[in-house]
Amino acid sequence: MRVSTLTIPILIFVLSISGVSAQVDYLKLRDRYQLSCRIVDSVELSEAKVFYDSIAQFDIRPGLLEYYSDHAFLHYLMYLKWSNRDDLKIAANSYKFCWVKHQDMDALWSLGMVYGALGDCKQSIWFTERYLEERPDAEIDYKQVYLRYKACLD
């Protein structure tokens, strides 16, 4: 079931005028705008952005790590769609939260990807190597590792 684009903002407005500080269980809402690696259209990205921006107004418990991870991925997809580098910076900040606050190993890999897209080779390689050190038993896409190094050599 999909939530109307207006449902969450209206709920936030009602709660804000009533002075209620609300918590939200992001894990229960997550499937409403779950994005994937498939091609996403502009409308779907815009609806998802409204959803994530609305959720950010709440005290997110449980699911804070998942929220920031999904938020970062949304902005990465937005960058791929519209080439706005600010979206990459937002994605980097959200992935950093996942790493710093939750030691989420997948965030390391994603940070390497995002910094590579930003052209910051030092950070891209550092996060990629840190991921490889932290996950020695993980199934690694070494072609992606090679491409990250190669991009920095060009």
mmCIF file with all atom_site columns, C-alpha atoms in Angstrom:
data_model
loop_
_atom_site.group_PDB
_atom_site.id
_atom_site.type_symbol
_atom_site.label_atom_id
_atom_site.label_alt_id
_atom_site.label_comp_id
_atom_site.label_asym_id
_atom_site.label_entity_id
_atom_site.label_seq_id
_atom_site.pdbx_PDB_ins_code
_atom_site.Cartn_x
_atom_site.Cartn_y
_atom_site.Cartn_z
_atom_site.occupancy
_atom_site.B_iso_or_equiv
_atom_site.pdbx_formal_charge
_atom_site.auth_seq_id
_atom_site.auth_comp_id
_atom_site.auth_asym_id
_atom_site.auth_atom_id
_atom_site.pdbx_PDB_model_num
ATOM 1   C CA . MET A 1 1   ? 0.000  0.000   0.000   1.00 0.00 ? 1   MET A CA 1
ATOM 2   C CA . ARG A 1 2   ? 1.359  3.379   -0.944  1.00 0.00 ? 2   ARG A CA 1
ATOM 3   C CA . VAL A 1 3   ? 0.929  6.414   1.286   1.00 0.00 ? 3   VAL A CA 1
ATOM 4   C CA . SER A 1 4   ? -0.482 9.549   -0.276  1.00 0.00 ? 4   SER A CA 1
ATOM 5   C CA . THR A 1 5   ? 2.182  12.215  -0.767  1.00 0.00 ? 5   THR A CA 1
ATOM 6   C CA . LEU A 1 6   ? 0.154  14.468  1.522   1.00 0.00 ? 6   LEU A CA 1
ATOM 7   C CA . THR A 1 7   ? -0.495 12.002  4.352   1.00 0.00 ? 7   THR A CA 1
ATOM 8   C CA . ILE A 1 8   ? 2.818  12.375  6.200   1.00 0.00 ? 8   ILE A CA 1
ATOM 9   C CA . PRO A 1 9   ? 3.091  16.208  5.907   1.00 0.00 ? 9   PRO A CA 1
ATOM 10  C CA . ILE A 1 10  ? -0.494 16.592  7.174   1.00 0.00 ? 10  ILE A CA 1
ATOM 11  C CA . LEU A 1 11  ? 0.278  14.329  10.124  1.00 0.00 ? 11  LEU A CA 1
ATOM 12  C CA . ILE A 1 12  ? 3.387  16.368  10.923  1.00 0.00 ? 12  ILE A CA 1
ATOM 13  C CA . PHE A 1 13  ? 1.400  19.611  10.764  1.00 0.00 ? 13  PHE A CA 1
ATOM 14  C CA . VAL A 1 14  ? -1.281 18.282  13.123  1.00 0.00 ? 14  VAL A CA 1
ATOM 15  C CA . LEU A 1 15  ? 1.321  17.012  15.587  1.00 0.00 ? 15  LEU A CA 1
ATOM 16  C CA . SER A 1 16  ? 3.313  20.245  15.466  1.00 0.00 ? 16  SER A CA 1
ATOM 17  C CA . ILE A 1 17  ? 0.330  22.473  16.265  1.00 0.00 ? 17  ILE A CA 1
ATOM 18  C CA . SER A 1 18  ? -0.686 20.177  19.091  1.00 0.00 ? 18  SER A CA 1
ATOM 19  C CA . GLY A 1 19  ? 2.817  20.393  20.592  1.00 0.00 ? 19  GLY A CA 1
ATOM 20  C CA . VAL A 1 20  ? 3.289  16.617  20.516  1.00 0.00 ? 20  VAL A CA 1
ATOM 21  C CA . SER A 1 21  ? 6.799  15.280  20.073  1.00 0.00 ? 21  SER A CA 1
ATOM 22  C CA . ALA A 1 22  ? 6.217  12.040  18.254  1.00 0.00 ? 22  ALA A CA 1
ATOM 23  C CA . GLN A 1 23  ? 8.330  8.989   17.750  1.00 0.00 ? 23  GLN A CA 1
ATOM 24  C CA . VAL A 1 24  ? 8.059  6.903   14.644  1.00 0.00 ? 24  VAL A CA 1
ATOM 25  C CA . ASP A 1 25  ? 9.007  3.271   14.071  1.00 0.00 ? 25  ASP A CA 1
ATOM 26  C CA . TYR A 1 26  ? 10.718 3.630   10.716  1.00 0.00 ? 26  TYR A CA 1
ATOM 27  C CA . LEU A 1 27  ? 10.963 -0.139  10.300  1.00 0.00 ? 27  LEU A CA 1
ATOM 28  C CA . LYS A 1 28  ? 7.148  -0.321  10.063  1.00 0.00 ? 28  LYS A CA 1
ATOM 29  C CA . LEU A 1 29  ? 7.026  2.450   7.425   1.00 0.00 ? 29  LEU A CA 1
ATOM 30  C CA . ARG A 1 30  ? 10.105 1.487   5.444   1.00 0.00 ? 30  ARG A CA 1
ATOM 31  C CA . ASP A 1 31  ? 8.449  -0.649  2.775   1.00 0.00 ? 31  ASP A CA 1
ATOM 32  C CA . ARG A 1 32  ? 6.244  2.217   1.588   1.00 0.00 ? 32  ARG A CA 1
ATOM 33  C CA . TYR A 1 33  ? 9.033  3.881   -0.389  1.00 0.00 ? 33  TYR A CA 1
ATOM 34  C CA . GLN A 1 34  ? 11.659 1.168   -0.611  1.00 0.00 ? 34  GLN A CA 1
ATOM 35  C CA . LEU A 1 35  ? 13.973 2.044   -3.478  1.00 0.00 ? 35  LEU A CA 1
ATOM 36  C CA . SER A 1 36  ? 16.107 -0.413  -5.401  1.00 0.00 ? 36  SER A CA 1
ATOM 37  C CA . CYS A 1 37  ? 18.917 -0.383  -7.932  1.00 0.00 ? 37  CYS A CA 1
ATOM 38  C CA . ARG A 1 38  ? 16.463 -0.563  -10.808 1.00 0.00 ? 38  ARG A CA 1
ATOM 39  C CA . ILE A 1 39  ? 15.767 2.506   -12.926 1.00 0.00 ? 39  ILE A CA 1
ATOM 40  C CA . VAL A 1 40  ? 13.607 4.874   -10.894 1.00 0.00 ? 40  VAL A CA 1
ATOM 41  C CA . ASP A 1 41  ? 11.484 7.567   -12.482 1.00 0.00 ? 41  ASP A CA 1
ATOM 42  C CA . SER A 1 42  ? 11.418 11.213  -11.411 1.00 0.00 ? 42  SER A CA 1
ATOM 43  C CA . VAL A 1 43  ? 7.989  11.010  -9.801  1.00 0.00 ? 43  VAL A CA 1
ATOM 44  C CA . GLU A 1 44  ? 8.974  8.035   -7.655  1.00 0.00 ? 44  GLU A CA 1
ATOM 45  C CA . LEU A 1 45  ? 12.133 9.840   -6.497  1.00 0.00 ? 45  LEU A CA 1
ATOM 46  C CA . SER A 1 46  ? 10.178 13.002  -5.697  1.00 0.00 ? 46  SER A CA 1
ATOM 47  C CA . GLU A 1 47  ? 7.570  11.080  -3.699  1.00 0.00 ? 47  GLU A CA 1
ATOM 48  C CA . ALA A 1 48  ? 10.288 9.245   -1.815  1.00 0.00 ? 48  ALA A CA 1
ATOM 49  C CA . LYS A 1 49  ? 12.031 12.540  -0.994  1.00 0.00 ? 49  LYS A CA 1
ATOM 50  C CA . VAL A 1 50  ? 8.813  13.955  0.477   1.00 0.00 ? 50  VAL A CA 1
ATOM 51  C CA . PHE A 1 51  ? 8.427  10.774  2.519   1.00 0.00 ? 51  PHE A CA 1
ATOM 52  C CA . TYR A 1 52  ? 12.011 10.814  3.872   1.00 0.00 ? 52  TYR A CA 1
ATOM 53  C CA . ASP A 1 53  ? 11.953 14.559  4.576   1.00 0.00 ? 53  ASP A CA 1
ATOM 54  C CA . SER A 1 54  ? 8.687  14.125  6.449   1.00 0.00 ? 54  SER A CA 1
ATOM 55  C CA . ILE A 1 55  ? 9.943  11.207  8.510   1.00 0.00 ? 55  ILE A CA 1
ATOM 56  C CA . ALA A 1 56  ? 13.007 13.258  9.507   1.00 0.00 ? 56  ALA A CA 1
ATOM 57  C CA . GLN A 1 57  ? 10.719 15.525  11.547  1.00 0.00 ? 57  GLN A CA 1
ATOM 58  C CA . PHE A 1 58  ? 10.026 12.700  13.989  1.00 0.00 ? 58  PHE A CA 1
ATOM 59  C CA . ASP A 1 59  ? 12.124 11.057  16.654  1.00 0.00 ? 59  ASP A CA 1
ATOM 60  C CA . ILE A 1 60  ? 12.977 7.887   14.721  1.00 0.00 ? 60  ILE A CA 1
ATOM 61  C CA . ARG A 1 61  ? 12.992 4.815   16.980  1.00 0.00 ? 61  ARG A CA 1
ATOM 62  C CA . PRO A 1 62  ? 13.592 2.053   16.042  1.00 0.00 ? 62  PRO A CA 1
ATOM 63  C CA . GLY A 1 63  ? 15.142 2.081   12.605  1.00 0.00 ? 63  GLY A CA 1
ATOM 64  C CA . LEU A 1 64  ? 17.476 5.088   12.722  1.00 0.00 ? 64  LEU A CA 1
ATOM 65  C CA . LEU A 1 65  ? 20.304 3.236   10.965  1.00 0.00 ? 65  LEU A CA 1
ATOM 66  C CA . GLU A 1 66  ? 17.946 1.971   8.257   1.00 0.00 ? 66  GLU A CA 1
ATOM 67  C CA . TYR A 1 67  ? 16.484 5.463   7.825   1.00 0.00 ? 67  TYR A CA 1
ATOM 68  C CA . TYR A 1 68  ? 19.886 7.061   7.251   1.00 0.00 ? 68  TYR A CA 1
ATOM 69  C CA . SER A 1 69  ? 20.985 4.261   4.944   1.00 0.00 ? 69  SER A CA 1
ATOM 70  C CA . ASP A 1 70  ? 17.807 4.582   2.860   1.00 0.00 ? 70  ASP A CA 1
ATOM 71  C CA . HIS A 1 71  ? 18.052 8.388   2.924   1.00 0.00 ? 71  HIS A CA 1
ATOM 72  C CA . ALA A 1 72  ? 21.616 8.205   1.605   1.00 0.00 ? 72  ALA A CA 1
ATOM 73  C CA . PHE A 1 73  ? 20.621 5.778   -1.137  1.00 0.00 ? 73  PHE A CA 1
ATOM 74  C CA . LEU A 1 74  ? 17.724 8.039   -2.162  1.00 0.00 ? 74  LEU A CA 1
ATOM 75  C CA . HIS A 1 75  ? 20.099 10.976  -2.598  1.00 0.00 ? 75  HIS A CA 1
ATOM 76  C CA . TYR A 1 76  ? 22.562 8.830   -4.520  1.00 0.00 ? 76  TYR A CA 1
ATOM 77  C CA . LEU A 1 77  ? 19.756 7.831   -6.899  1.00 0.00 ? 77  LEU A CA 1
ATOM 78  C CA . MET A 1 78  ? 18.720 11.484  -7.158  1.00 0.00 ? 78  MET A CA 1
ATOM 79  C CA . TYR A 1 79  ? 22.302 12.329  -8.149  1.00 0.00 ? 79  TYR A CA 1
ATOM 80  C CA . LEU A 1 80  ? 22.239 9.650   -10.822 1.00 0.00 ? 80  LEU A CA 1
ATOM 81  C CA . LYS A 1 81  ? 18.967 11.073  -12.165 1.00 0.00 ? 81  LYS A CA 1
ATOM 82  C CA . TRP A 1 82  ? 19.706 14.824  -12.015 1.00 0.00 ? 82  TRP A CA 1
ATOM 83  C CA . SER A 1 83  ? 23.513 15.091  -11.588 1.00 0.00 ? 83  SER A CA 1
ATOM 84  C CA . ASN A 1 84  ? 23.248 17.479  -8.639  1.00 0.00 ? 84  ASN A CA 1
ATOM 85  C CA . ARG A 1 85  ? 26.459 17.106  -6.619  1.00 0.00 ? 85  ARG A CA 1
ATOM 86  C CA . ASP A 1 86  ? 24.675 18.380  -3.512  1.00 0.00 ? 86  ASP A CA 1
ATOM 87  C CA . ASP A 1 87  ? 22.784 15.078  -3.488  1.00 0.00 ? 87  ASP A CA 1
ATOM 88  C CA . LEU A 1 88  ? 26.119 13.239  -3.309  1.00 0.00 ? 88  LEU A CA 1
ATOM 89  C CA . LYS A 1 89  ? 27.167 15.374  -0.343  1.00 0.00 ? 89  LYS A CA 1
ATOM 90  C CA . ILE A 1 90  ? 23.894 14.607  1.438   1.00 0.00 ? 90  ILE A CA 1
ATOM 91  C CA . ALA A 1 91  ? 24.370 10.899  0.684   1.00 0.00 ? 91  ALA A CA 1
ATOM 92  C CA . ALA A 1 92  ? 27.918 11.054  2.080   1.00 0.00 ? 92  ALA A CA 1
ATOM 93  C CA . ASN A 1 93  ? 26.705 12.698  5.301   1.00 0.00 ? 93  ASN A CA 1
ATOM 94  C CA . SER A 1 94  ? 23.985 10.096  5.794   1.00 0.00 ? 94  SER A CA 1
ATOM 95  C CA . TYR A 1 95  ? 26.369 7.194   5.114   1.00 0.00 ? 95  TYR A CA 1
ATOM 96  C CA . LYS A 1 96  ? 28.888 8.760   7.530   1.00 0.00 ? 96  LYS A CA 1
ATOM 97  C CA . PHE A 1 97  ? 26.194 8.746   10.205  1.00 0.00 ? 97  PHE A CA 1
ATOM 98  C CA . CYS A 1 98  ? 25.653 5.031   9.548   1.00 0.00 ? 98  CYS A CA 1
ATOM 99  C CA . TRP A 1 99  ? 29.352 4.351   9.928   1.00 0.00 ? 99  TRP A CA 1
ATOM 100 C CA . VAL A 1 100 ? 30.190 6.640   12.853  1.00 0.00 ? 100 VAL A CA 1
ATOM 101 C CA . LYS A 1 101 ? 27.118 5.948   14.985  1.00 0.00 ? 101 LYS A CA 1
ATOM 102 C CA . HIS A 1 102 ? 26.413 2.318   14.061  1.00 0.00 ? 102 HIS A CA 1
ATOM 103 C CA . GLN A 1 103 ? 29.664 0.955   12.548  1.00 0.00 ? 103 GLN A CA 1
ATOM 104 C CA . ASP A 1 104 ? 27.629 -0.205  9.556   1.00 0.00 ? 104 ASP A CA 1
ATOM 105 C CA . MET A 1 105 ? 30.132 -1.947  7.291   1.00 0.00 ? 105 MET A CA 1
ATOM 106 C CA . ASP A 1 106 ? 28.009 -1.470  4.182   1.00 0.00 ? 106 ASP A CA 1
ATOM 107 C CA . ALA A 1 107 ? 28.253 2.287   4.741   1.00 0.00 ? 107 ALA A CA 1
ATOM 108 C CA . LEU A 1 108 ? 32.029 2.041   4.263   1.00 0.00 ? 108 LEU A CA 1
ATOM 109 C CA . TRP A 1 109 ? 31.558 0.537   0.813   1.00 0.00 ? 109 TRP A CA 1
ATOM 110 C CA . SER A 1 110 ? 28.950 3.133   -0.082  1.00 0.00 ? 110 SER A CA 1
ATOM 111 C CA . LEU A 1 111 ? 31.155 5.978   1.157   1.00 0.00 ? 111 LEU A CA 1
ATOM 112 C CA . GLY A 1 112 ? 33.901 4.762   -1.157  1.00 0.00 ? 112 GLY A CA 1
ATOM 113 C CA . MET A 1 113 ? 31.428 4.846   -4.038  1.00 0.00 ? 113 MET A CA 1
ATOM 114 C CA . VAL A 1 114 ? 30.046 8.302   -3.182  1.00 0.00 ? 114 VAL A CA 1
ATOM 115 C CA . TYR A 1 115 ? 33.465 9.883   -2.686  1.00 0.00 ? 115 TYR A CA 1
ATOM 116 C CA . GLY A 1 116 ? 34.576 8.379   -5.980  1.00 0.00 ? 116 GLY A CA 1
ATOM 117 C CA . ALA A 1 117 ? 31.622 10.074  -7.694  1.00 0.00 ? 117 ALA A CA 1
ATOM 118 C CA . LEU A 1 118 ? 32.585 13.321  -5.949  1.00 0.00 ? 118 LEU A CA 1
ATOM 119 C CA . GLY A 1 119 ? 36.120 12.955  -7.323  1.00 0.00 ? 119 GLY A CA 1
ATOM 120 C CA . ASP A 1 120 ? 37.693 12.707  -3.855  1.00 0.00 ? 120 ASP A CA 1
ATOM 121 C CA . CYS A 1 121 ? 40.078 9.830   -4.552  1.00 0.00 ? 121 CYS A CA 1
ATOM 122 C CA . LYS A 1 122 ? 41.780 9.940   -1.157  1.00 0.00 ? 122 LYS A CA 1
ATOM 123 C CA . GLN A 1 123 ? 38.463 9.411   0.675   1.00 0.00 ? 123 GLN A CA 1
ATOM 124 C CA . SER A 1 124 ? 37.171 6.933   -1.894  1.00 0.00 ? 124 SER A CA 1
ATOM 125 C CA . ILE A 1 125 ? 40.206 4.691   -1.560  1.00 0.00 ? 125 ILE A CA 1
ATOM 126 C CA . TRP A 1 126 ? 40.376 5.096   2.240   1.00 0.00 ? 126 TRP A CA 1
ATOM 127 C CA . PHE A 1 127 ? 36.765 3.982   2.744   1.00 0.00 ? 127 PHE A CA 1
ATOM 128 C CA . THR A 1 128 ? 37.104 1.175   0.187   1.00 0.00 ? 128 THR A CA 1
ATOM 129 C CA . GLU A 1 129 ? 40.258 -0.155  1.830   1.00 0.00 ? 129 GLU A CA 1
ATOM 130 C CA . ARG A 1 130 ? 38.709 0.145   5.282   1.00 0.00 ? 130 ARG A CA 1
ATOM 131 C CA . TYR A 1 131 ? 35.743 -1.905  4.047   1.00 0.00 ? 131 TYR A CA 1
ATOM 132 C CA . LEU A 1 132 ? 38.092 -4.565  2.669   1.00 0.00 ? 132 LEU A CA 1
ATOM 133 C CA . GLU A 1 133 ? 39.995 -4.691  5.987   1.00 0.00 ? 133 GLU A CA 1
ATOM 134 C CA . GLU A 1 134 ? 36.817 -4.890  8.084   1.00 0.00 ? 134 GLU A CA 1
ATOM 135 C CA . ARG A 1 135 ? 35.097 -7.505  5.904   1.00 0.00 ? 135 ARG A CA 1
ATOM 136 C CA . PRO A 1 136 ? 37.795 -10.025 4.891   1.00 0.00 ? 136 PRO A CA 1
ATOM 137 C CA . ASP A 1 137 ? 35.224 -12.804 4.525   1.00 0.00 ? 137 ASP A CA 1
ATOM 138 C CA . ALA A 1 138 ? 32.702 -10.732 2.561   1.00 0.00 ? 138 ALA A CA 1
ATOM 139 C CA . GLU A 1 139 ? 31.897 -11.417 -1.034  1.00 0.00 ? 139 GLU A CA 1
ATOM 140 C CA . ILE A 1 140 ? 33.805 -8.541  -2.680  1.00 0.00 ? 140 ILE A CA 1
ATOM 141 C CA . ASP A 1 141 ? 33.167 -7.153  -6.141  1.00 0.00 ? 141 ASP A CA 1
ATOM 142 C CA . TYR A 1 142 ? 36.813 -6.734  -7.065  1.00 0.00 ? 142 TYR A CA 1
ATOM 143 C CA . LYS A 1 143 ? 35.903 -5.281  -10.430 1.00 0.00 ? 143 LYS A CA 1
ATOM 144 C CA . GLN A 1 144 ? 34.376 -2.327  -8.559  1.00 0.00 ? 144 GLN A CA 1
ATOM 145 C CA . VAL A 1 145 ? 37.491 -2.039  -6.401  1.00 0.00 ? 145 VAL A CA 1
ATOM 146 C CA . TYR A 1 146 ? 39.620 -2.013  -9.559  1.00 0.00 ? 146 TYR A CA 1
ATOM 147 C CA . LEU A 1 147 ? 37.406 0.624   -11.161 1.00 0.00 ? 147 LEU A CA 1
ATOM 148 C CA . ARG A 1 148 ? 37.681 2.857   -8.081  1.00 0.00 ? 148 ARG A CA 1
ATOM 149 C CA . TYR A 1 149 ? 41.475 2.691   -8.191  1.00 0.00 ? 149 TYR A CA 1
ATOM 150 C CA . LYS A 1 150 ? 41.534 3.128   -11.961 1.00 0.00 ? 150 LYS A CA 1
ATOM 151 C CA . ALA A 1 151 ? 39.309 6.234   -11.762 1.00 0.00 ? 151 ALA A CA 1
ATOM 152 C CA . CYS A 1 152 ? 41.770 7.754   -9.329  1.00 0.00 ? 152 CYS A CA 1
ATOM 153 C CA . LEU A 1 153 ? 44.731 7.057   -11.600 1.00 0.00 ? 153 LEU A CA 1
ATOM 154 C CA . ASP A 1 154 ? 43.217 8.742   -14.654 1.00 0.00 ? 154 ASP A CA 1
#
